[in-house]
mmCIF file of C-alpha atoms in Angstrom:
data_model
loop_
_atom_site.group_PDB
_atom_site.id
_atom_site.type_symbol
_atom_site.label_atom_id
_atom_site.label_comp_id
_atom_site.label_asym_id
_atom_site.label_seq_id
_atom_site.Cartn_x
_atom_site.Cartn_y
_atom_site.Cartn_z
ATOM 1 C CA MET N 1 -113.652 -4.992 106.001
ATOM 2 C CA ASP N 2 -112.569 -6.950 109.165
ATOM 3 C CA GLN N 3 -113.788 -10.170 109.896
ATOM 4 C CA LYS N 4 -114.890 -10.977 113.606
ATOM 5 C CA PRO N 5 -113.401 -14.717 114.290
ATOM 6 C CA THR N 6 -115.625 -17.293 114.740
ATOM 7 C CA ILE N 7 -115.829 -19.680 117.736
ATOM 8 C CA ALA N 8 -116.052 -23.095 116.863
ATOM 9 C CA GLN N 9 -120.093 -24.778 118.411
ATOM 10 C CA ASP N 10 -120.523 -27.888 119.893
ATOM 11 C CA VAL N 11 -122.486 -29.964 117.745
ATOM 12 C CA THR N 12 -122.027 -32.977 119.999
ATOM 13 C CA PRO N 13 -125.470 -34.100 120.947
ATOM 14 C CA LYS N 14 -125.978 -34.346 124.670
ATOM 15 C CA LEU N 15 -127.088 -37.617 126.076
ATOM 16 C CA ALA N 16 -130.056 -37.755 128.064
ATOM 17 C CA THR N 17 -130.044 -38.524 131.565
ATOM 18 C CA ARG N 18 -132.532 -40.129 133.698
ATOM 19 C CA ARG N 19 -134.657 -37.683 136.174
ATOM 20 C CA GLY N 20 -137.271 -38.631 138.860
ATOM 21 C CA PRO N 21 -137.954 -40.931 141.203
ATOM 22 C CA PHE N 22 -137.049 -43.695 138.220
ATOM 23 C CA LYS N 23 -133.610 -43.230 138.248
ATOM 24 C CA GLY N 24 -131.888 -46.722 138.091
ATOM 25 C CA LEU N 25 -135.051 -48.772 137.690
ATOM 26 C CA GLY N 26 -133.592 -50.355 134.904
ATOM 27 C CA ARG N 27 -130.155 -51.487 136.707
ATOM 28 C CA ASP N 28 -131.782 -52.233 139.228
ATOM 29 C CA ALA N 29 -134.606 -54.534 137.748
ATOM 30 C CA MET N 30 -131.757 -56.414 135.569
ATOM 31 C CA VAL N 31 -129.432 -57.314 139.037
ATOM 32 C CA ALA N 32 -132.258 -58.078 140.020
ATOM 33 C CA SER N 33 -133.317 -60.445 137.465
ATOM 34 C CA ILE N 34 -129.468 -61.769 137.058
ATOM 35 C CA CYS N 35 -129.354 -62.756 140.533
ATOM 36 C CA GLY N 36 -132.852 -64.703 140.549
ATOM 37 C CA LEU N 37 -131.265 -66.372 137.511
ATOM 38 C CA VAL N 38 -128.587 -67.261 139.034
ATOM 39 C CA VAL N 39 -129.872 -68.759 141.898
ATOM 40 C CA ALA N 40 -132.047 -70.637 140.005
ATOM 41 C CA LEU N 41 -129.636 -72.426 138.106
ATOM 42 C CA MET N 42 -127.885 -73.041 141.350
ATOM 43 C CA VAL N 43 -131.040 -75.041 143.148
ATOM 44 C CA GLY N 44 -131.358 -76.661 139.695
ATOM 45 C CA ALA N 45 -127.559 -77.996 140.254
ATOM 46 C CA SER N 46 -128.091 -78.642 143.584
ATOM 47 C CA TYR N 47 -130.693 -81.280 142.538
ATOM 48 C CA ALA N 48 -128.959 -82.597 139.753
ATOM 49 C CA ALA N 49 -125.814 -83.323 141.957
ATOM 50 C CA VAL N 50 -127.313 -86.194 143.626
ATOM 51 C CA PRO N 51 -128.483 -88.092 141.456
ATOM 52 C CA PHE N 52 -125.206 -87.493 139.436
ATOM 53 C CA TYR N 53 -123.642 -88.724 142.745
ATOM 54 C CA ASN N 54 -125.698 -91.649 142.902
ATOM 55 C CA TRP N 55 -124.836 -92.475 139.613
ATOM 56 C CA PHE N 56 -121.228 -91.943 139.885
ATOM 57 C CA CYS N 57 -121.058 -94.162 142.751
ATOM 58 C CA ARG N 58 -122.718 -96.773 141.125
ATOM 59 C CA ALA N 59 -121.029 -96.632 138.065
ATOM 60 C CA THR N 60 -117.108 -97.137 139.534
ATOM 61 C CA GLY N 61 -118.007 -98.113 142.992
ATOM 62 C CA PHE N 62 -116.438 -95.443 144.598
ATOM 63 C CA ASN N 63 -116.946 -95.172 148.200
ATOM 64 C CA GLY N 64 -117.692 -98.484 148.846
ATOM 65 C CA THR N 65 -120.844 -98.215 146.378
ATOM 66 C CA THR N 66 -121.764 -102.285 145.181
ATOM 67 C CA GLN N 67 -122.744 -102.828 141.672
ATOM 68 C CA VAL N 68 -126.194 -104.001 140.514
ATOM 69 C CA ALA N 69 -125.988 -107.500 138.570
ATOM 70 C CA THR N 70 -128.724 -108.815 136.106
ATOM 71 C CA SER N 71 -127.262 -112.418 136.644
ATOM 72 C CA ALA N 72 -124.604 -114.603 138.176
ATOM 73 C CA PRO N 73 -121.089 -114.354 136.817
ATOM 74 C CA THR N 74 -120.630 -116.722 134.032
ATOM 75 C CA THR N 75 -117.020 -117.976 135.523
ATOM 76 C CA GLY N 76 -117.638 -120.639 138.349
ATOM 77 C CA PRO N 77 -116.631 -119.474 141.834
ATOM 78 C CA LEU N 78 -113.126 -119.854 142.256
ATOM 79 C CA ALA N 79 -111.464 -121.430 145.356
ATOM 80 C CA ARG N 80 -110.856 -118.228 147.017
ATOM 81 C CA LYS N 81 -112.947 -117.822 150.119
ATOM 82 C CA ILE N 82 -113.403 -114.432 151.612
ATOM 83 C CA ALA N 83 -115.569 -113.719 155.177
ATOM 84 C CA VAL N 84 -118.605 -111.386 154.419
ATOM 85 C CA ARG N 85 -120.085 -109.861 157.371
ATOM 86 C CA PHE N 86 -123.143 -107.965 157.406
ATOM 87 C CA ASP N 87 -124.474 -104.614 159.594
ATOM 88 C CA SER N 88 -127.386 -103.073 160.153
ATOM 89 C CA ASN N 89 -128.440 -99.723 161.247
ATOM 90 C CA VAL N 90 -131.650 -97.384 160.859
ATOM 91 C CA ALA N 91 -131.631 -93.782 161.218
ATOM 92 C CA PRO N 92 -133.084 -91.737 163.984
ATOM 93 C CA GLY N 93 -137.008 -91.107 162.770
ATOM 94 C CA LEU N 94 -137.520 -94.353 161.734
ATOM 95 C CA PRO N 95 -139.382 -96.918 164.639
ATOM 96 C CA TRP N 96 -138.114 -100.173 162.989
ATOM 97 C CA LYS N 97 -136.104 -103.171 164.216
ATOM 98 C CA PHE N 98 -133.518 -104.129 161.867
ATOM 99 C CA GLU N 99 -131.298 -106.746 161.801
ATOM 100 C CA PRO N 100 -129.444 -110.034 159.748
ATOM 101 C CA GLU N 101 -130.376 -113.428 160.314
ATOM 102 C CA GLN N 102 -126.509 -114.058 160.091
ATOM 103 C CA THR N 103 -123.602 -111.892 160.993
ATOM 104 C CA GLU N 104 -121.380 -113.613 159.137
ATOM 105 C CA ILE N 105 -120.609 -116.439 156.534
ATOM 106 C CA GLU N 106 -118.017 -117.403 154.087
ATOM 107 C CA VAL N 107 -118.254 -117.218 150.223
ATOM 108 C CA ASN N 108 -116.081 -118.463 147.616
ATOM 109 C CA VAL N 109 -115.495 -116.094 145.481
ATOM 110 C CA GLY N 110 -118.093 -115.717 141.954
ATOM 111 C CA GLN N 111 -120.561 -117.727 144.550
ATOM 112 C CA VAL N 112 -123.908 -116.816 144.295
ATOM 113 C CA VAL N 113 -125.560 -116.273 147.924
ATOM 114 C CA THR N 114 -128.951 -115.529 149.029
ATOM 115 C CA VAL N 115 -128.992 -114.173 152.954
ATOM 116 C CA TYR N 116 -131.513 -112.223 154.888
ATOM 117 C CA TYR N 117 -132.656 -109.679 157.263
ATOM 118 C CA THR N 118 -135.247 -108.859 159.085
ATOM 119 C CA VAL N 119 -137.355 -105.879 159.411
ATOM 120 C CA THR N 120 -139.672 -104.909 162.380
ATOM 121 C CA ASN N 121 -141.995 -101.630 162.572
ATOM 122 C CA GLN N 122 -142.125 -100.838 166.338
ATOM 123 C CA ALA N 123 -145.465 -98.383 165.676
ATOM 124 C CA ALA N 124 -148.463 -98.448 165.981
ATOM 125 C CA ARG N 125 -148.930 -96.592 162.821
ATOM 126 C CA THR N 126 -147.608 -97.432 158.512
ATOM 127 C CA THR N 127 -144.367 -96.502 158.164
ATOM 128 C CA ALA N 128 -142.124 -96.128 155.442
ATOM 129 C CA GLY N 129 -138.173 -96.177 155.006
ATOM 130 C CA GLN N 130 -135.636 -96.750 152.272
ATOM 131 C CA ALA N 131 -131.835 -98.216 153.108
ATOM 132 C CA ALA N 132 -128.605 -96.653 151.823
ATOM 133 C CA TYR N 133 -125.712 -99.004 151.481
ATOM 134 C CA ASN N 134 -122.167 -99.557 150.707
ATOM 135 C CA VAL N 135 -119.360 -101.972 151.611
ATOM 136 C CA ALA N 136 -116.086 -101.901 153.710
ATOM 137 C CA PRO N 137 -112.936 -101.626 152.512
ATOM 138 C CA LEU N 138 -114.252 -99.009 149.867
ATOM 139 C CA THR N 139 -112.386 -100.215 147.194
ATOM 140 C CA VAL N 140 -114.219 -103.616 147.162
ATOM 141 C CA GLY N 141 -117.032 -101.724 145.792
ATOM 142 C CA SER N 142 -117.127 -102.189 142.405
ATOM 143 C CA TYR N 143 -116.490 -106.068 142.599
ATOM 144 C CA PHE N 144 -119.624 -106.571 145.143
ATOM 145 C CA GLN N 145 -121.991 -107.432 142.470
ATOM 146 C CA LYS N 146 -125.885 -107.572 144.504
ATOM 147 C CA ILE N 147 -128.474 -109.476 142.052
ATOM 148 C CA ASN N 148 -131.597 -108.746 143.943
ATOM 149 C CA CYS N 149 -131.695 -106.333 147.404
ATOM 150 C CA PHE N 150 -134.749 -104.373 149.292
ATOM 151 C CA CYS N 151 -132.468 -101.434 148.993
ATOM 152 C CA PHE N 152 -133.513 -100.791 145.369
ATOM 153 C CA THR N 153 -137.209 -100.166 145.987
ATOM 154 C CA GLU N 154 -138.822 -97.925 149.114
ATOM 155 C CA GLN N 155 -140.060 -100.430 152.024
ATOM 156 C CA THR N 156 -144.120 -99.334 153.290
ATOM 157 C CA MET N 157 -144.667 -101.275 156.617
ATOM 158 C CA ALA N 158 -148.097 -101.668 158.281
ATOM 159 C CA PRO N 159 -148.486 -101.375 162.035
ATOM 160 C CA GLY N 160 -145.920 -104.334 163.437
ATOM 161 C CA GLU N 161 -145.496 -105.937 160.558
ATOM 162 C CA LYS N 162 -142.168 -108.172 160.272
ATOM 163 C CA ARG N 163 -140.782 -108.532 157.072
ATOM 164 C CA GLU N 164 -137.828 -111.166 155.852
ATOM 165 C CA MET N 165 -135.717 -108.847 153.297
ATOM 166 C CA PRO N 166 -133.187 -110.987 150.883
ATOM 167 C CA VAL N 167 -129.840 -109.917 149.354
ATOM 168 C CA VAL N 168 -128.975 -112.056 146.366
ATOM 169 C CA PHE N 169 -124.950 -111.071 145.938
ATOM 170 C CA TYR N 170 -121.527 -112.510 144.876
ATOM 171 C CA VAL N 171 -117.886 -111.024 145.143
ATOM 172 C CA ASP N 172 -116.843 -110.490 141.328
ATOM 173 C CA PRO N 173 -114.199 -113.068 139.804
ATOM 174 C CA SER N 174 -112.537 -110.247 138.376
ATOM 175 C CA LEU N 175 -111.182 -109.468 142.267
ATOM 176 C CA ALA N 176 -108.546 -112.083 141.642
ATOM 177 C CA ASP N 177 -106.815 -110.322 138.997
ATOM 178 C CA ASP N 178 -106.280 -107.209 140.973
ATOM 179 C CA HIS N 179 -103.539 -107.923 143.219
ATOM 180 C CA ASP N 180 -103.908 -104.749 146.019
ATOM 181 C CA ASN N 181 -106.678 -107.164 147.074
ATOM 182 C CA ASP N 182 -104.360 -110.174 147.304
ATOM 183 C CA GLY N 183 -104.599 -109.587 151.498
ATOM 184 C CA LEU N 184 -108.336 -109.288 151.220
ATOM 185 C CA GLY N 185 -109.871 -111.846 154.026
ATOM 186 C CA THR N 186 -113.122 -109.793 154.973
ATOM 187 C CA ILE N 187 -115.572 -107.457 153.389
ATOM 188 C CA THR N 188 -118.553 -106.106 155.150
ATOM 189 C CA LEU N 189 -121.642 -105.280 153.798
ATOM 190 C CA SER N 190 -123.772 -102.168 155.759
ATOM 191 C CA TYR N 191 -127.109 -100.858 155.566
ATOM 192 C CA THR N 192 -128.804 -97.901 156.939
ATOM 193 C CA PHE N 193 -132.448 -97.559 156.567
ATOM 194 C CA TYR N 194 -133.873 -93.401 156.633
ATOM 195 C CA PRO N 195 -137.274 -92.760 157.244
ATOM 196 C CA VAL N 196 -139.296 -91.518 153.882
ATOM 197 C CA ARG N 197 -141.615 -88.260 154.894
ATOM 198 C CA ASP N 198 -144.209 -89.059 151.961
ATOM 199 C CA PRO N 199 -144.160 -92.243 151.091
ATOM 200 C CA VAL N 200 -145.814 -93.835 147.818
ATOM 201 C CA VAL N 201 -149.255 -95.701 148.639
ATOM 202 C CA LYS N 202 -148.385 -99.354 147.754
ATOM 203 C CA PRO N 203 -150.959 -102.413 148.522
ATOM 204 C CA LEU N 204 -149.730 -104.042 151.018
ATOM 205 C CA ALA N 205 -149.383 -107.954 149.156
ATOM 206 C CA SER N 206 -146.616 -105.891 146.926
ATOM 207 C CA GLY N 207 -144.504 -107.289 150.254
ATOM 208 C CA GLU N 208 -145.030 -111.037 148.954
ATOM 209 C CA ASN N 209 -142.189 -110.273 146.496
ATOM 210 C CA ASP N 210 -139.464 -110.414 149.413
ATOM 211 C CA ARG N 211 -141.055 -113.903 150.872
ATOM 212 C CA ARG N 212 -137.744 -116.488 150.931
ATOM 213 C CA LYS N 213 -137.563 -118.262 147.616
ATOM 214 C CA GLY N 214 -134.334 -119.969 148.519
ATOM 215 C CA ASN N 215 -131.131 -119.273 146.644
ATOM 216 C CA LEU N 216 -130.378 -118.471 143.211
#
């Protein structure tokens, strides 16, 4: 009896395909979600970069950023003297007059010194600003120690108000051990006040701490 040849049938299940107007909707939604996440991460990183950069500069003295000290140096002043110049600037949009009372002084390395800047709000309205600062040469930032400075806090000025703002600082004696600065004769401390768009409301009495208290 003749047998008819059998034909193998394809039993592999066929994958279902999307049809209709919703074809590809899942992939598009996933891509959009990933893009949104990437944008959110980039925005978050940009905000985090600013405080991280400021912390890095304060910790290392990078880009001429001065250091913050809590007390005078443990060793006494050295015989070596350095001239310190004071520079002042006001960014556009802030109607302040800002200048140092002295443009240059000579100090001993390790000597704690108090100097004053004066600022006047020339507007007929309350304005606020905060100062950014650095020293030059940029490599000296890690040796310039500030104990007290108006740049640490936001400053709010009443219309026509004039205020004296102290800076208490010293040049760290360890500078003498850095032979790359053996020829250093002058340091320039520079401030720039920038406007604060949404100032924190503070009582005017808070400015009393900025009055003269003499050298520390």
